[in-house]
Short mmCIF file of C-alpha atoms in Angstrom, two decimals:
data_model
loop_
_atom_site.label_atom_id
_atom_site.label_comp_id
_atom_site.label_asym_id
_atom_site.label_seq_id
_atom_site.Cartn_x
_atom_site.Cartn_y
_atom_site.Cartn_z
CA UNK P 25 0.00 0.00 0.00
CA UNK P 26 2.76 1.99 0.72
CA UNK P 27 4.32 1.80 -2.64
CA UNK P 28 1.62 3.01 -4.10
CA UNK P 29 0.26 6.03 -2.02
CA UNK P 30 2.67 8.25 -3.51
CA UNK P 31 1.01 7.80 -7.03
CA UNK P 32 -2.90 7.60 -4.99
CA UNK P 33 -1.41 11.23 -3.97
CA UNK P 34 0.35 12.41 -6.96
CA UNK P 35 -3.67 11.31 -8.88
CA UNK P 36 -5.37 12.90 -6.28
CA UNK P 37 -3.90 15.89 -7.00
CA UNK P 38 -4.24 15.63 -10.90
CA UNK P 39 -7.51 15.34 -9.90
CA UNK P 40 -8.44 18.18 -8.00
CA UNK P 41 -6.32 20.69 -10.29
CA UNK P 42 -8.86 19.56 -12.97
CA UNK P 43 -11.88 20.23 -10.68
CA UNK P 44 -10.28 23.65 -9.71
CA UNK P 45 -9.98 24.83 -12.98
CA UNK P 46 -13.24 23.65 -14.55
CA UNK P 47 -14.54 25.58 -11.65
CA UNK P 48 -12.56 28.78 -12.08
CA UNK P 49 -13.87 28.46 -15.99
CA UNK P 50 -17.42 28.36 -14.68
CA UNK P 51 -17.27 30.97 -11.86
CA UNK P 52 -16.32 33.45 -14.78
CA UNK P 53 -20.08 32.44 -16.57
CA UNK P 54 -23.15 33.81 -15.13
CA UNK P 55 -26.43 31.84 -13.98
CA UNK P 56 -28.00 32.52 -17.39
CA UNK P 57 -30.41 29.80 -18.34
CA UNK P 58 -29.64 27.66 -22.04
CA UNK P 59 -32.98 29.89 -23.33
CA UNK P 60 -32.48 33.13 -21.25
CA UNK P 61 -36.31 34.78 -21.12
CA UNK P 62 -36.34 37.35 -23.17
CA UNK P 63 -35.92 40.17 -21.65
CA UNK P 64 -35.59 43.12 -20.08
CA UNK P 65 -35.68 44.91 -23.85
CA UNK P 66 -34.30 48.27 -22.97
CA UNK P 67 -35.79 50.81 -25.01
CA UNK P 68 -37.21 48.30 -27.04
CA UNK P 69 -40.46 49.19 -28.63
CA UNK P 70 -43.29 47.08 -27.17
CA UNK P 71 -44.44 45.17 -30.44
CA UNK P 72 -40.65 45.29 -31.91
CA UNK P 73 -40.58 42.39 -34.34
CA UNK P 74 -37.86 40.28 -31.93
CA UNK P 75 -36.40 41.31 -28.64
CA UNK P 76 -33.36 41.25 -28.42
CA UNK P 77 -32.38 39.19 -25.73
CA UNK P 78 -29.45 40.35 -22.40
CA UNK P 79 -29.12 38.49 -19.57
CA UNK P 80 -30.89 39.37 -16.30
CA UNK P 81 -29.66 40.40 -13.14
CA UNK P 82 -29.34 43.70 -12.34
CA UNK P 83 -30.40 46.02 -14.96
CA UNK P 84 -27.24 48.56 -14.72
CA UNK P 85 -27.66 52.05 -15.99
CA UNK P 86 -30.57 53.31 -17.96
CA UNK P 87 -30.74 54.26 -20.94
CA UNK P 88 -27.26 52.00 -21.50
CA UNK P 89 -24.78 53.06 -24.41
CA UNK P 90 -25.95 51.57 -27.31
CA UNK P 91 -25.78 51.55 -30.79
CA UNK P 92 -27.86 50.29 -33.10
CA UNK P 93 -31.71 49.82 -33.14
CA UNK P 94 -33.00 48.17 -30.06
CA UNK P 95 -35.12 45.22 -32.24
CA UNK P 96 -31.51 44.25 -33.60
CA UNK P 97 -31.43 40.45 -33.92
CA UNK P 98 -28.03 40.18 -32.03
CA UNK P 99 -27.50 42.46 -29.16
CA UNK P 100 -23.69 42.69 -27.90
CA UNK P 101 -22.96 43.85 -24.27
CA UNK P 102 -19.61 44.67 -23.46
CA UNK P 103 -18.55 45.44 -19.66
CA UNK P 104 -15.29 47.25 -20.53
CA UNK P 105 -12.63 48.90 -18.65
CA UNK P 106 -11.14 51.84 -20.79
CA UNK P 107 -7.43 50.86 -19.22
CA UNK P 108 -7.46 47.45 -19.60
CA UNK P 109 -5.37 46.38 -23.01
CA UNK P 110 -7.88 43.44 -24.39
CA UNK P 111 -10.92 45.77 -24.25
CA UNK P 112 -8.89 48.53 -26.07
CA UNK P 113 -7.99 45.32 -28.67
CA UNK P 114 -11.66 44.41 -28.94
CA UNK P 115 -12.83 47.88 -29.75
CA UNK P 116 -11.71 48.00 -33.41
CA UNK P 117 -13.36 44.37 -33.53
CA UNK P 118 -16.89 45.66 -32.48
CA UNK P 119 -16.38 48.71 -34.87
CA UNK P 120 -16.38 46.69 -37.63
CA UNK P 121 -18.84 44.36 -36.61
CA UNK P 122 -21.40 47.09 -36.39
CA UNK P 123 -20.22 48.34 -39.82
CA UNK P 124 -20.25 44.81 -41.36
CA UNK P 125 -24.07 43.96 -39.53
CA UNK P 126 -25.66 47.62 -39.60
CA UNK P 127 -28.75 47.44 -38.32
CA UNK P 128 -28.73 43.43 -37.72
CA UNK P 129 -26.77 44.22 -34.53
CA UNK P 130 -26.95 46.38 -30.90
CA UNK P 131 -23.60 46.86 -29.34
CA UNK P 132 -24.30 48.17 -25.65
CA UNK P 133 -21.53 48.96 -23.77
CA UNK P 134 -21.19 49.13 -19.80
CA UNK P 135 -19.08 50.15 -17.67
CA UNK P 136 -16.67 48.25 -15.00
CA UNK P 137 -13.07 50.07 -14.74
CA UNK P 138 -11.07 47.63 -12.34
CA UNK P 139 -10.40 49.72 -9.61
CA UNK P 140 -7.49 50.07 -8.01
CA UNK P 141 -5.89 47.62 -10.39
CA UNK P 142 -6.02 50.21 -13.20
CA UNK P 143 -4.95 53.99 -11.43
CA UNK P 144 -6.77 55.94 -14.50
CA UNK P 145 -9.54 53.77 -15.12
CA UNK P 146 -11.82 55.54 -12.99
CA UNK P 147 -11.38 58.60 -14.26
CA UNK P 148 -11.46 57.42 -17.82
CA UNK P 149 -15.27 56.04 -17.12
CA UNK P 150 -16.33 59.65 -15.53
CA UNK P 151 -14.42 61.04 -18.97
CA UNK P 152 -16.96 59.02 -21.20
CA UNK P 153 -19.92 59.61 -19.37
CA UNK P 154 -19.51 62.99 -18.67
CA UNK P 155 -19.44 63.61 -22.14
CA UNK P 156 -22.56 61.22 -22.38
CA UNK P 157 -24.34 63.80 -20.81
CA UNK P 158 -23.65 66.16 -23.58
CA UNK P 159 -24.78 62.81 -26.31
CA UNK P 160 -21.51 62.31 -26.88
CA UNK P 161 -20.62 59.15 -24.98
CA UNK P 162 -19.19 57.43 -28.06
CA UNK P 163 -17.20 60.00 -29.12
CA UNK P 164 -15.19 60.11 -25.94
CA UNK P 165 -15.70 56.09 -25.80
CA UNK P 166 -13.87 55.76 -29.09
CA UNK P 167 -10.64 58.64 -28.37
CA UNK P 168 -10.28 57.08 -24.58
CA UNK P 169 -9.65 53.66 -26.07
CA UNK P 170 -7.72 54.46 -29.71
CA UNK P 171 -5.17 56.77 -27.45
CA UNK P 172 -4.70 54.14 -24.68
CA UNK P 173 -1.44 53.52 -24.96
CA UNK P 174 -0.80 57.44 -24.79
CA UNK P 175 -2.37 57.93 -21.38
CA UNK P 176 -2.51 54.80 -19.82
CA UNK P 177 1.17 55.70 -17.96
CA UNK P 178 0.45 59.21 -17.64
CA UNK P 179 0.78 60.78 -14.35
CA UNK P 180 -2.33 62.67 -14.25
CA UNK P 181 -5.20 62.23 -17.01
CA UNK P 182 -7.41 64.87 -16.38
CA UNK P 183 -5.96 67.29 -18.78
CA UNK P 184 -5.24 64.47 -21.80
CA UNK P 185 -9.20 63.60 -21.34
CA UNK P 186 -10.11 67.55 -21.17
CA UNK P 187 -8.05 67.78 -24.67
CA UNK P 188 -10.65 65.11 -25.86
CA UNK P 189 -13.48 66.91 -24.85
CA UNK P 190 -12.38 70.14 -26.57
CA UNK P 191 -11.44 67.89 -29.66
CA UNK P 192 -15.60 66.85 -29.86
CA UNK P 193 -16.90 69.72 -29.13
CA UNK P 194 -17.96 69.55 -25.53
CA UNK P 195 -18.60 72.36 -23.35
CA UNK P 196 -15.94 71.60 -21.30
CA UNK P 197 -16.16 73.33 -18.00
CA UNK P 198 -20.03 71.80 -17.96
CA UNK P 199 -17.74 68.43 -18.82
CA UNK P 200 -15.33 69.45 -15.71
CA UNK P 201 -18.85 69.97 -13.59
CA UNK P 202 -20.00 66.83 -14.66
CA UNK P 203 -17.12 64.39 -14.45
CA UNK P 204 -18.00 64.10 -10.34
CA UNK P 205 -21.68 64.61 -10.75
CA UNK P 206 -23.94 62.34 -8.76
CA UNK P 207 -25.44 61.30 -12.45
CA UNK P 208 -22.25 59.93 -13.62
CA UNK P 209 -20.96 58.19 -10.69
CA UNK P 210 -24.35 56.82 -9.93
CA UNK P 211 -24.52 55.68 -13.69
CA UNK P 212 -20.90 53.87 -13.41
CA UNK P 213 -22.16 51.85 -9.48
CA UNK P 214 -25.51 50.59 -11.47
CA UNK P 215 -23.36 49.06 -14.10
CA UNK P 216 -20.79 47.45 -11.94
CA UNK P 217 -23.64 46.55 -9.75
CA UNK P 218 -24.82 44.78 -13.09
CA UNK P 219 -21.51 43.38 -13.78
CA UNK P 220 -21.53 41.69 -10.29
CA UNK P 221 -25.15 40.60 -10.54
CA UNK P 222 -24.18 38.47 -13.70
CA UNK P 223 -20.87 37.00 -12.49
CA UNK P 224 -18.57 39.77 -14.42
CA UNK P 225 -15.03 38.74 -12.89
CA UNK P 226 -12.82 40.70 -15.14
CA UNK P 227 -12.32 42.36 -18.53
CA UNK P 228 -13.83 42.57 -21.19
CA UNK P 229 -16.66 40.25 -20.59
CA UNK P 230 -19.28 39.91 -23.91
CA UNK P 231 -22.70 39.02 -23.99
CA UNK P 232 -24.30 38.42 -27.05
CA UNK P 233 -27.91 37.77 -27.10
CA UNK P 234 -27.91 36.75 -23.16
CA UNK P 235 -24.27 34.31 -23.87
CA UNK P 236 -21.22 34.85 -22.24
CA UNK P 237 -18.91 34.88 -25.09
CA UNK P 238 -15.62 33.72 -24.46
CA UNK P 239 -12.23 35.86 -25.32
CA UNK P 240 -11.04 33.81 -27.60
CA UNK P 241 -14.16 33.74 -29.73
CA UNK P 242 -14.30 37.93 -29.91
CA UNK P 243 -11.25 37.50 -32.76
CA UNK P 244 -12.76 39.36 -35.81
CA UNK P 245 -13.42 36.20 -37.93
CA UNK P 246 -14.78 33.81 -35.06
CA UNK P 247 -17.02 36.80 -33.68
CA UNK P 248 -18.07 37.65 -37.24
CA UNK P 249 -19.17 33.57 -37.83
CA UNK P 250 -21.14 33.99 -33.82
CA UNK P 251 -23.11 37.12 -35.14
CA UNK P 252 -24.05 35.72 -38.32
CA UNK P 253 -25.23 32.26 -36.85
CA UNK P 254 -27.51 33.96 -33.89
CA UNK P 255 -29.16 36.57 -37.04
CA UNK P 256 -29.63 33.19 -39.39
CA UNK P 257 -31.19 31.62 -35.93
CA UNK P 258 -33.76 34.36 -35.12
CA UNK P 259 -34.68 34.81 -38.59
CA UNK P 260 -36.04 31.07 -38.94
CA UNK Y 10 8.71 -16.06 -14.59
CA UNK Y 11 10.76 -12.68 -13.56
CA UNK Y 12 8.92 -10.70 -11.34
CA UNK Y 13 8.79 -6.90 -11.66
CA UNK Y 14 11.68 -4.73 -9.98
CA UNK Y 15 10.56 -3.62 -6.88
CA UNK Y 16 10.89 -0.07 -6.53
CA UNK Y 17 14.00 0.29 -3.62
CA UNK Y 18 11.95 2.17 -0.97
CA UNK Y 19 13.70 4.29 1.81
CA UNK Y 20 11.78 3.40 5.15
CA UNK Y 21 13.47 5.56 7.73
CA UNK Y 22 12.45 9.14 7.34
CA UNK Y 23 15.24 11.54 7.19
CA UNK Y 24 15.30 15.32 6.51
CA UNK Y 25 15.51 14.84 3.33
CA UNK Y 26 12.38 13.28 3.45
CA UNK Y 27 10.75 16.01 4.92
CA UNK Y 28 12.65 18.49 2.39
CA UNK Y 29 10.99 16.57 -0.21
CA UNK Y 30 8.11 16.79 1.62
CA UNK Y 31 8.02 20.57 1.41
CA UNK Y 32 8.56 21.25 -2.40
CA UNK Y 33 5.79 18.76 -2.59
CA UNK Y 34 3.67 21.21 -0.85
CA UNK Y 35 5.31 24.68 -1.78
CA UNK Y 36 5.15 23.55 -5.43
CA UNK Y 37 0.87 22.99 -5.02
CA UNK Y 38 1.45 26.96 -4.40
CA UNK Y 39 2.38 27.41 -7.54
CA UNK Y 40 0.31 24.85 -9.27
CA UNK Y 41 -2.78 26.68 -7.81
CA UNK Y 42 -1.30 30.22 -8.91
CA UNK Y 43 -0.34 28.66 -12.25
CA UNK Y 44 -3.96 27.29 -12.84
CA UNK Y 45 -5.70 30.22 -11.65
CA UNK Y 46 -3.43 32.08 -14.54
CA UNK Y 47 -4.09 29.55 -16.94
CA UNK Y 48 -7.87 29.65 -16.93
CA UNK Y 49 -8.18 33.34 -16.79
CA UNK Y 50 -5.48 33.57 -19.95
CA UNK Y 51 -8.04 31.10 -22.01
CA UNK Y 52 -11.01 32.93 -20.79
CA UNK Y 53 -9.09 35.94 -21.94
CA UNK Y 54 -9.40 38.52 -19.11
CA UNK Y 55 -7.94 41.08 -17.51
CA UNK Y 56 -6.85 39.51 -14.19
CA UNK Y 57 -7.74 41.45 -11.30
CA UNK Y 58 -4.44 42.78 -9.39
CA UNK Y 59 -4.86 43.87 -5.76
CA UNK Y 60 -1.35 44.23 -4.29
CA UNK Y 61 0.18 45.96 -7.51
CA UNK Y 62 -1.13 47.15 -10.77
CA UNK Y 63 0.25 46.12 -13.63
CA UNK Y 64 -1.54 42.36 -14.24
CA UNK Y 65 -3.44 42.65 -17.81
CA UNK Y 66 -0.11 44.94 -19.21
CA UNK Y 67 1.82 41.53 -18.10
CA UNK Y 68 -0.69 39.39 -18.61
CA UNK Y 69 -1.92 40.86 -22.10
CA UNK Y 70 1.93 41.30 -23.03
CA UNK Y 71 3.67 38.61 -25.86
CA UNK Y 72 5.26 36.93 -23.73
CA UNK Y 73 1.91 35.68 -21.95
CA UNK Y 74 2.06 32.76 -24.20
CA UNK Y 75 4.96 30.53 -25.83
CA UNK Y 76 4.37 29.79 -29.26
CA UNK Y 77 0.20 30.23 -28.44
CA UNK Y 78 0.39 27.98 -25.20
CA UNK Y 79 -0.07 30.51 -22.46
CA UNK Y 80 3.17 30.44 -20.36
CA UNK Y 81 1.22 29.54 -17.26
CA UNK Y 82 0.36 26.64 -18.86
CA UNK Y 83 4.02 25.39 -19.13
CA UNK Y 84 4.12 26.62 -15.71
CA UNK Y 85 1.46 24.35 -14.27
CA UNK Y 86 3.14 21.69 -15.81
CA UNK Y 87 5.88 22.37 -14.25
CA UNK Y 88 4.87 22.67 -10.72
CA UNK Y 89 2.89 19.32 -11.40
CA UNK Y 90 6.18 17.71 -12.30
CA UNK Y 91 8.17 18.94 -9.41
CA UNK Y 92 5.32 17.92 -7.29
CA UNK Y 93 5.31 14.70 -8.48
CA UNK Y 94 8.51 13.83 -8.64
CA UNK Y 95 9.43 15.60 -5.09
CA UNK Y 96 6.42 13.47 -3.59
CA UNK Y 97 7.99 10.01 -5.23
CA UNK Y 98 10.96 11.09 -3.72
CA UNK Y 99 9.66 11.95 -0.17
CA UNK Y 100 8.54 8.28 -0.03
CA UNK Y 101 12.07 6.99 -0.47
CA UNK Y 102 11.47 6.47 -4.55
CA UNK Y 103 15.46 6.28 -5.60
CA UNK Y 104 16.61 8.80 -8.98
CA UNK Y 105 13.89 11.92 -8.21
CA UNK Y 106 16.68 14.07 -7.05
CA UNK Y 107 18.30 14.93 -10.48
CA UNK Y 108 15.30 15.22 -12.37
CA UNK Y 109 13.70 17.73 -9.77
CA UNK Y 110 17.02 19.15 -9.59
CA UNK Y 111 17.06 19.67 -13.22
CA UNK Y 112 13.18 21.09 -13.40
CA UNK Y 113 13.97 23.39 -10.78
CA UNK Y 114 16.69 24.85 -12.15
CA UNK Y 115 15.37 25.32 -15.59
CA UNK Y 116 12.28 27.26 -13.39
CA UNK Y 117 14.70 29.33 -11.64
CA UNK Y 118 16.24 30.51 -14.44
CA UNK Y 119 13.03 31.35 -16.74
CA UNK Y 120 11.92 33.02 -13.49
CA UNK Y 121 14.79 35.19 -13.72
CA UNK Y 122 13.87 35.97 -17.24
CA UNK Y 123 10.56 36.70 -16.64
CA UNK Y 124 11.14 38.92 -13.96
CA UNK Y 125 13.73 40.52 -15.71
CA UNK Y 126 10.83 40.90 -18.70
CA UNK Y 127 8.21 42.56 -16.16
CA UNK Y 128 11.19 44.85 -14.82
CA UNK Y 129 12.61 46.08 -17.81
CA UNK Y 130 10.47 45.62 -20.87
CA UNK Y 131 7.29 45.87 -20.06
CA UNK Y 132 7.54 47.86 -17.34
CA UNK Y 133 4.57 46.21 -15.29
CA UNK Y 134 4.57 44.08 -12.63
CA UNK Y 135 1.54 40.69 -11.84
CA UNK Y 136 1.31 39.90 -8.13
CA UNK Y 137 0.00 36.43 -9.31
CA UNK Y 138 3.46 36.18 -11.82
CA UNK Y 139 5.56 37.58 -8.54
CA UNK Y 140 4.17 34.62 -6.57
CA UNK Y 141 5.27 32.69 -8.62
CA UNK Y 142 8.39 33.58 -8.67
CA UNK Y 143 8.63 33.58 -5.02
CA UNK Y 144 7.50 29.92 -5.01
CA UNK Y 145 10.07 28.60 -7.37
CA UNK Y 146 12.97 30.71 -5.51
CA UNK Y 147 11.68 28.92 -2.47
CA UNK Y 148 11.93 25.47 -4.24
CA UNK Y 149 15.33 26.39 -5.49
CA UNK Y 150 16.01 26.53 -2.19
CA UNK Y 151 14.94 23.57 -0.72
CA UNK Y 152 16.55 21.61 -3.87
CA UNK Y 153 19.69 23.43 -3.06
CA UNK Y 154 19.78 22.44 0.30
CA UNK Y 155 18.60 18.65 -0.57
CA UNK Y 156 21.86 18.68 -2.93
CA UNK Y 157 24.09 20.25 -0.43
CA UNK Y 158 22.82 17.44 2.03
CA UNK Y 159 23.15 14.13 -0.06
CA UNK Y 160 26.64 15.95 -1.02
CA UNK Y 161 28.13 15.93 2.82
CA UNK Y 162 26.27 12.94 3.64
CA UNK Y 163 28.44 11.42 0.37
CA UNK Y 164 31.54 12.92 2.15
CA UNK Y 165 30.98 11.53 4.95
CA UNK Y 166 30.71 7.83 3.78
#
């Protein structure tokens, strides 16, 4: 017996590692059922033709950041941090998804900076939703993460992000009022309080149509194949 | 009929039993940590760091993976070796020394590089990649000691 308790130990082991990471995989995926219940349509007209479908749990900030119509087929929800590298990698990705799909596809996006990992993150998120109050959220959105690599190590932020604001046209001491409003803090709690409510461990984390989609399937071509399948789906 | 070799089994245990016994254990450390990196790599996230701040500029970096394995991969793999052959050898299993010895070293040294990597190059640091660091500089150490041991104890014969 005692020969062969080192290998019993040396399995058991094997074992568990297995069990550990097939539950580290799953404690990244929210409790969202195989046929989520359609849903809590945000601003989706009452006798749309299909509802688009997000997960439940808490519903985060209302109206969200969207674009595209709200009966799209496929609705994307991203829960992004504007100083984490892979989000700043997907966000050519979903550009040209919603160029390629038009009005086939809603791309919502939510916030969850990963605070204190990332020092400017914070900040960045009051950045593009101050300007949201002034309708231009995606403006700001789209400068924040196509310059991150040219403020990410900057000392202090405030006046690269103020620069942006100037550069689209926002009134920017009402954008220096805003940036530490009650609106746009309270707007950045509900969607972390969303992210938490579905399981949102880390960034970016994609929905699509009430799915957790997984990194490695948010490379242009794969993503591209995903969208394409889910419009052929609801269309049948 | 020729029976099977039995396996020459040390019964007494000796402190280098119980050395063996502890890389066993420190290098489930860094099994854990190098699963925990492995799984968030495939799922693709930014990992969460709450002791420094650099984790998804390390983590997100090139040399995250090895020829598209992630490098924490490797590094589970490692630790699972060392584990395994430290835990053979902590129940008197004969020829585990040089191997671990071997595994070790090779870990000590790419740990150098990496932290060398995180230092210089990418100028970001992972708490989870430090840890793991930590743990094979610890193993180095035990494996150092182990050698230094069965060298006197050679000596002394």
């Amino acid at each position: 017996m005692k020969r062969a308790l080192p290998f019993i130990i040396i399995a058991a082991v094997l074992v568990l590692a297995v069990v550990i990471a097939w539950s580290l995989t799953r404690s990244g995926v929210p409790a969202v059922p195989n046929n989520p219940t359609p849903a809590v349509a945000l601003n989706a007209p009452a006798n749309g033709p299909v509802a688009p479908r997000i997960p439940a749990g808490e519903p985060g900030s209302d109206p969200p950041h969207a674009h595209g119509p709200a009966n799209a087929p496929v609705t994307i929800e991203e829960f992004g941090d504007f100083q984490c590298p892979p989000c700043a990698m997907l966000h050519p990705v979903l550009k040209t998804m919603e160029k390629e799909f038009g009005d086939k596809l809603r791309v919502i996006f939510r916030e969850y900076p990963l605070v204190p990992a990332h020092e400017h993150a914070l900040a960045a998120a009051r950045a593009a939703e101050a300007a949201a109050l002034q309708g231009k959220f995606w403006e700001m959105h789209d400068l924040i993460y196509t310059n991150q690599n040219l403020w990410k190590e900057a000392f202090d932020v405030r006046p690269i992000f103020e620069d942006y604001a100037t550069r689209i046209g926002l009134n920017v001491e009402r954008y220096k009022q805003d940036l530490t409003s009650e609106t746009v803090q309270y707007r950045i709690f509900l969607d972390g309080k969303r992210a938490r409510s579905l399981g949102v461990k880390g960034t970016p984390t994609v929905f699509m149509n009430g799915r957790e989609i997984p990194f490695e399937s948010l490379a242009p071509e794969k993503l591209r194949l995903l969208i394409s399948t889910e419009i052929a789906n609801r269309s049948q | 009929m020729a029976a099977a070799p039995e396996p020459v089994i040390n019964t007494t245990p000796s402190q280098s039993t119980l050395l063996y016994a502890a890389v066993s254990l420190v290098s489930l450390v860094g099994l854990g940590d190098a699963i925990y990196l492995t799984v968030e790599h495939l799922a693709g996230r930014s990992v969460i760091c709450t002791i420094v701040s650099g984790c998804s500029e390390v983590l997100s970096s090139k040399y995250a993976s090895l020829g598209g394995i992630p490098l924490a991969a490797v590094g589970a793999f490692a630790y699972f070796a060392v584990f395994s052959l430290a835990t053979l050898a902590a129940f008197g299993y004969k020829g585990m020394g040089k191997p671990l010895a071997v595994i070790v070293t090779l870990m000590f040294l790419f740990s150098i590089w990496l932290f060398y990597l995180q230092a210089v190059v990418i100028k970001a640091f992972c708490q989870f990649c430090l840890l793991s660091a930590l743990v094979t500089l610890i193993l180095t150490a035990l494996v150092v000691a182990i050698r230094v041991r069965g060298g006197k104890r050679i000596a002394a014969q």
